[in-house]
């Protein structure tokens, strides 16, 4: 199991948050702090890179619910990229694919934000 | 066909979220050793047990990590059954009530999603509160093997 870690990368189009390892009730607070800092600093275009995320529970999913309305109200969005099928299956079970935009790669997510500029 | 018990295993954990990862690793190892479940079924089982145990840690024991939770696995020819045992104040999962996701987003509330995940991943969910007969509350989750 990859250990839990978060790193953020900023570009002109969006901020990319790379989440590795697992998002459960133990690690969700770390993600919430990162997103809270981003949103407070005025960032509203956020890409979550799930390439190295192996597991998610509702505690992890709940974090995105906290911020999504805020960033959308400010004409931004939270877009999910590079999700593993097993992680996607949890999103799917809760009907999240109709609420969130999920794309295959980070570059596609970046392109999405460029189009909306 | 008769439903025969193949093997059982159990783990005791402290009521602390740091125990969730080792618990999932234990479950994953046992299920893979047993075989017969695909990666999506395994993921579904791990998520369901994680959600139930997280609820116990946060709401049942209210963060008191000196308390314990016991997770018992039983594999049969037909299914896997996971029994989660605790001594917290009993709570009754309202598994029939599914939160409205749009409303949920608007309200920015969390919680409730965990129960929804358990309900959507497991084939059977039975909760029995502690009584004079059983000293522990028991949440029994069953998932059938894929036909």
Short mmCIF file of C-alpha atoms in Angstrom, two decimals:
data_model
loop_
_atom_site.label_atom_id
_atom_site.label_comp_id
_atom_site.label_asym_id
_atom_site.label_seq_id
_atom_site.Cartn_x
_atom_site.Cartn_y
_atom_site.Cartn_z
CA UNK A 1 0.00 0.00 0.00
CA UNK A 2 1.32 3.42 -1.00
CA UNK A 3 1.48 5.72 2.06
CA UNK A 4 -0.90 8.66 2.21
CA UNK A 5 0.48 11.93 0.85
CA UNK A 6 -0.75 15.13 -0.78
CA UNK A 7 1.13 17.59 -2.97
CA UNK A 8 -0.11 20.59 -4.90
CA UNK A 9 1.08 21.99 -8.21
CA UNK A 10 -0.07 25.33 -9.58
CA UNK A 11 -0.41 26.20 -13.23
CA UNK A 12 -2.09 28.99 -15.16
CA UNK A 13 -5.24 26.96 -15.80
CA UNK A 14 -5.70 25.26 -12.44
CA UNK A 15 -4.18 23.88 -9.25
CA UNK A 16 -3.52 20.15 -9.35
CA UNK A 17 -3.76 18.26 -6.05
CA UNK A 18 -2.01 14.88 -6.24
CA UNK A 19 -3.44 12.48 -3.69
CA UNK A 20 -1.57 9.22 -3.04
CA UNK A 21 -2.32 6.14 -0.99
CA UNK A 22 -5.69 6.00 0.71
CA UNK A 23 -8.40 8.46 1.71
CA UNK A 24 -10.31 7.28 4.76
CA UNK A 25 -11.50 8.73 8.06
CA UNK A 26 -7.88 8.89 9.21
CA UNK A 27 -6.46 10.84 6.25
CA UNK A 28 -9.45 12.90 5.06
CA UNK A 29 -8.58 15.81 7.38
CA UNK A 30 -5.26 16.30 5.59
CA UNK A 31 -7.07 16.67 2.28
CA UNK A 32 -9.62 19.01 3.81
CA UNK A 33 -6.85 21.27 5.15
CA UNK A 34 -5.19 21.40 1.72
CA UNK A 35 -8.43 22.25 -0.10
CA UNK A 36 -9.41 24.75 2.56
CA UNK A 37 -6.11 26.60 2.14
CA UNK A 38 -6.47 26.60 -1.66
CA UNK A 39 -10.04 27.89 -1.63
CA UNK A 40 -9.24 30.52 1.01
CA UNK A 41 -6.36 31.74 -1.13
CA UNK A 42 -8.84 32.29 -3.97
CA UNK A 43 -8.19 29.17 -6.07
CA UNK A 44 -11.42 27.90 -7.62
CA UNK A 45 -10.14 25.70 -10.48
CA UNK A 46 -8.99 22.52 -8.85
CA UNK A 47 -7.96 19.19 -10.35
CA UNK A 48 -7.65 16.16 -8.10
CA UNK A 49 -5.10 13.71 -9.52
CA UNK A 50 -6.05 10.24 -8.32
CA UNK A 51 -3.41 8.33 -10.26
CA UNK A 52 -1.75 7.02 -7.08
CA UNK A 53 -4.90 6.77 -4.99
CA UNK A 54 -5.71 3.16 -4.21
CA UNK A 55 -8.65 3.48 -1.85
CA UNK A 56 -11.41 5.94 -0.92
CA UNK A 57 -14.22 5.79 1.63
CA UNK A 58 -17.10 8.21 2.25
CA UNK A 59 -14.87 10.23 4.60
CA UNK A 60 -12.72 11.11 1.57
CA UNK A 61 -15.70 11.73 -0.71
CA UNK A 62 -17.31 13.95 1.92
CA UNK A 63 -14.38 16.39 1.75
CA UNK A 64 -15.19 17.28 -1.86
CA UNK A 65 -18.80 17.91 -0.92
CA UNK A 66 -17.64 20.61 1.49
CA UNK A 67 -16.01 22.71 -1.23
CA UNK A 68 -17.79 21.95 -4.50
CA UNK A 69 -20.65 24.43 -4.14
CA UNK A 70 -18.28 27.23 -3.09
CA UNK A 71 -15.96 26.85 -6.05
CA UNK A 72 -18.82 26.43 -8.54
CA UNK A 73 -20.48 29.57 -7.17
CA UNK A 74 -17.23 31.35 -8.06
CA UNK A 75 -17.24 29.90 -11.60
CA UNK A 76 -14.65 27.27 -10.76
CA UNK A 77 -14.89 23.52 -10.36
CA UNK A 78 -13.25 20.46 -8.82
CA UNK A 79 -12.41 17.96 -11.57
CA UNK A 80 -11.22 14.41 -10.90
CA UNK A 81 -8.58 12.78 -13.09
CA UNK A 82 -6.80 9.43 -13.50
CA UNK A 83 -9.10 7.49 -11.21
CA UNK A 84 -8.44 3.76 -10.81
CA UNK A 85 -11.47 1.56 -11.65
CA UNK A 86 -11.77 0.34 -8.04
CA UNK A 87 -11.85 3.94 -6.76
CA UNK A 88 -14.32 4.91 -9.49
CA UNK A 89 -16.59 2.06 -8.40
CA UNK A 90 -17.03 3.77 -5.00
CA UNK A 91 -17.87 7.10 -6.69
CA UNK A 92 -20.29 5.26 -8.92
CA UNK A 93 -22.06 3.48 -6.04
CA UNK A 94 -22.99 6.88 -4.63
CA UNK A 95 -24.04 8.42 -7.94
CA UNK A 96 -21.15 10.89 -7.83
CA UNK A 97 -20.41 10.73 -11.57
CA UNK A 98 -23.52 12.85 -12.20
CA UNK A 99 -22.43 15.43 -9.64
CA UNK A 100 -18.72 15.66 -10.43
CA UNK A 101 -16.73 15.85 -13.60
CA UNK A 102 -14.41 12.86 -13.96
CA UNK A 103 -11.89 12.71 -16.82
CA UNK A 104 -9.23 10.12 -17.78
CA UNK A 105 -6.11 12.31 -17.44
CA UNK A 106 -4.82 15.47 -15.76
CA UNK A 107 -4.06 17.00 -19.18
CA UNK A 108 -7.69 16.54 -20.21
CA UNK A 109 -8.74 18.21 -16.98
CA UNK A 110 -6.38 21.13 -17.67
CA UNK A 111 -7.76 21.41 -21.21
CA UNK A 112 -11.28 21.58 -19.78
CA UNK A 113 -10.35 24.63 -17.75
CA UNK A 114 -8.64 26.25 -20.75
CA UNK A 115 -11.85 25.89 -22.80
CA UNK A 116 -13.85 27.54 -20.05
CA UNK A 117 -11.53 30.52 -19.80
CA UNK B 1 -26.81 -26.87 -2.01
CA UNK B 2 -25.82 -26.73 1.62
CA UNK B 3 -23.93 -23.71 2.88
CA UNK B 4 -20.77 -25.02 4.53
CA UNK B 5 -18.38 -22.95 6.64
CA UNK B 6 -14.94 -22.96 5.04
CA UNK B 7 -12.91 -20.81 7.38
CA UNK B 8 -13.07 -18.01 9.91
CA UNK B 9 -10.71 -15.27 11.04
CA UNK B 10 -10.95 -12.30 13.36
CA UNK B 11 -9.15 -9.12 14.33
CA UNK B 12 -9.43 -6.88 17.38
CA UNK B 13 -8.76 -3.20 16.89
CA UNK B 14 -8.75 -0.09 19.07
CA UNK B 15 -11.53 2.39 18.29
CA UNK B 16 -9.15 4.72 16.46
CA UNK B 17 -9.11 5.76 12.80
CA UNK B 18 -5.41 4.85 12.58
CA UNK B 19 -6.56 1.22 12.86
CA UNK B 20 -8.63 1.40 9.65
CA UNK B 21 -5.70 0.78 7.28
CA UNK B 22 -4.30 -2.29 9.11
CA UNK B 23 -7.86 -3.60 9.43
CA UNK B 24 -8.47 -3.27 5.66
CA UNK B 25 -5.11 -4.92 4.96
CA UNK B 26 -6.06 -7.83 7.20
CA UNK B 27 -9.45 -8.21 5.47
CA UNK B 28 -7.93 -7.90 2.02
CA UNK B 29 -5.30 -10.55 2.85
CA UNK B 30 -7.88 -12.99 4.24
CA UNK B 31 -10.26 -12.53 1.29
CA UNK B 32 -7.48 -12.98 -1.25
CA UNK B 33 -6.21 -16.09 0.56
CA UNK B 34 -9.73 -17.49 0.45
CA UNK B 35 -10.13 -16.62 -3.24
CA UNK B 36 -13.30 -16.48 -5.32
CA UNK B 37 -13.93 -12.73 -5.00
CA UNK B 38 -12.96 -10.28 -7.76
CA UNK B 39 -11.25 -6.93 -7.10
CA UNK B 40 -14.56 -5.02 -7.17
CA UNK B 41 -16.17 -7.36 -4.68
CA UNK B 42 -13.12 -7.08 -2.42
CA UNK B 43 -13.18 -3.29 -2.69
CA UNK B 44 -16.91 -3.27 -1.88
CA UNK B 45 -16.38 -5.43 1.22
CA UNK B 46 -13.45 -3.28 2.44
CA UNK B 47 -15.47 -0.09 1.98
CA UNK B 48 -18.54 -1.48 3.75
CA UNK B 49 -16.57 -2.68 6.79
CA UNK B 50 -14.52 0.54 6.85
CA UNK B 51 -17.73 2.62 6.87
CA UNK B 52 -19.32 0.56 9.65
CA UNK B 53 -16.18 0.68 11.81
CA UNK B 54 -15.67 4.40 11.13
CA UNK B 55 -19.24 5.06 12.29
CA UNK B 56 -18.55 3.10 15.47
CA UNK B 57 -15.31 4.99 16.17
CA UNK B 58 -16.84 8.41 15.53
CA UNK B 59 -20.44 8.02 16.69
CA UNK B 60 -20.61 4.83 18.76
CA UNK B 61 -17.49 5.37 20.86
CA UNK B 62 -17.30 9.12 20.13
CA UNK B 63 -13.55 9.03 19.63
CA UNK B 64 -12.73 7.12 22.84
CA UNK B 65 -9.78 5.11 21.48
CA UNK B 66 -9.45 3.08 24.68
CA UNK B 67 -12.47 1.08 23.44
CA UNK B 68 -12.29 -1.97 21.19
CA UNK B 69 -13.99 -3.33 18.10
CA UNK B 70 -13.91 -6.95 16.99
CA UNK B 71 -14.29 -7.92 13.35
CA UNK B 72 -15.03 -11.57 12.59
CA UNK B 73 -14.94 -13.01 9.08
CA UNK B 74 -16.60 -16.21 8.06
CA UNK B 75 -16.32 -17.72 4.62
CA UNK B 76 -18.85 -20.27 3.48
CA UNK B 77 -19.36 -21.98 0.15
CA UNK B 78 -22.04 -19.37 -0.61
CA UNK B 79 -20.84 -16.12 0.91
CA UNK B 80 -18.63 -14.05 3.17
CA UNK B 81 -20.08 -12.79 6.43
CA UNK B 82 -18.41 -10.02 8.42
CA UNK B 83 -19.61 -9.49 11.97
CA UNK B 84 -18.62 -6.24 13.68
CA UNK B 85 -18.90 -6.40 17.45
CA UNK B 86 -18.78 -3.47 19.88
CA UNK B 87 -19.87 -2.34 23.31
CA UNK B 88 -20.84 1.21 22.47
CA UNK B 89 -24.28 2.69 23.09
CA UNK B 90 -26.39 0.95 20.41
CA UNK B 91 -27.31 2.93 17.34
CA UNK B 92 -29.67 1.85 14.63
CA UNK B 93 -28.50 2.30 11.08
CA UNK B 94 -31.36 3.84 9.14
CA UNK B 95 -30.46 1.87 6.09
CA UNK B 96 -33.74 2.44 4.33
CA UNK B 97 -33.32 6.20 4.23
CA UNK B 98 -31.03 7.33 1.46
CA UNK B 99 -29.82 10.90 1.60
CA UNK B 100 -30.75 13.14 -1.30
CA UNK B 101 -27.37 13.88 -2.90
CA UNK B 102 -28.28 17.29 -4.31
CA UNK B 103 -29.67 18.36 -0.98
CA UNK B 104 -26.61 16.90 0.70
CA UNK B 105 -24.34 18.99 -1.50
CA UNK B 106 -26.38 22.10 -0.86
CA UNK B 107 -26.23 21.52 2.87
CA UNK B 108 -22.57 20.50 2.79
CA UNK B 109 -23.28 17.87 5.36
CA UNK B 110 -21.28 14.74 5.79
CA UNK B 111 -22.28 11.42 7.23
CA UNK B 112 -25.07 9.26 5.93
CA UNK B 113 -23.01 8.46 2.85
CA UNK B 114 -21.28 5.68 4.76
CA UNK B 115 -24.56 3.91 5.49
CA UNK B 116 -25.57 4.34 1.87
CA UNK B 117 -22.34 2.64 0.78
CA UNK B 118 -22.92 -0.28 3.14
CA UNK B 119 -26.47 -0.69 1.86
CA UNK B 120 -25.34 -0.61 -1.77
CA UNK B 121 -22.41 -3.00 -1.43
CA UNK B 122 -23.77 -5.70 0.87
CA UNK B 123 -26.46 -8.28 0.12
CA UNK B 124 -27.69 -8.45 3.70
CA UNK B 125 -27.32 -6.21 6.76
CA UNK B 126 -28.54 -7.29 10.17
CA UNK B 127 -28.04 -5.23 13.31
CA UNK B 128 -28.63 -6.65 16.79
CA UNK B 129 -28.24 -4.39 19.81
CA UNK B 130 -26.64 -5.78 22.97
CA UNK B 131 -29.06 -7.44 25.39
CA UNK B 132 -28.98 -9.60 28.52
CA UNK B 133 -28.08 -12.49 26.19
CA UNK B 134 -25.41 -10.81 24.05
CA UNK B 135 -23.16 -8.26 25.68
CA UNK B 136 -22.02 -6.83 22.38
CA UNK B 137 -23.87 -5.07 19.58
CA UNK B 138 -23.49 -7.00 16.36
CA UNK B 139 -23.64 -5.71 12.80
CA UNK B 140 -23.67 -8.65 10.44
CA UNK B 141 -22.82 -7.92 6.80
CA UNK B 142 -23.14 -10.64 4.17
CA UNK B 143 -22.01 -10.67 0.56
CA UNK B 144 -22.76 -13.60 -1.72
CA UNK B 145 -20.14 -15.06 -3.96
CA UNK B 146 -20.70 -14.20 -7.61
CA UNK B 147 -22.76 -16.94 -9.23
#
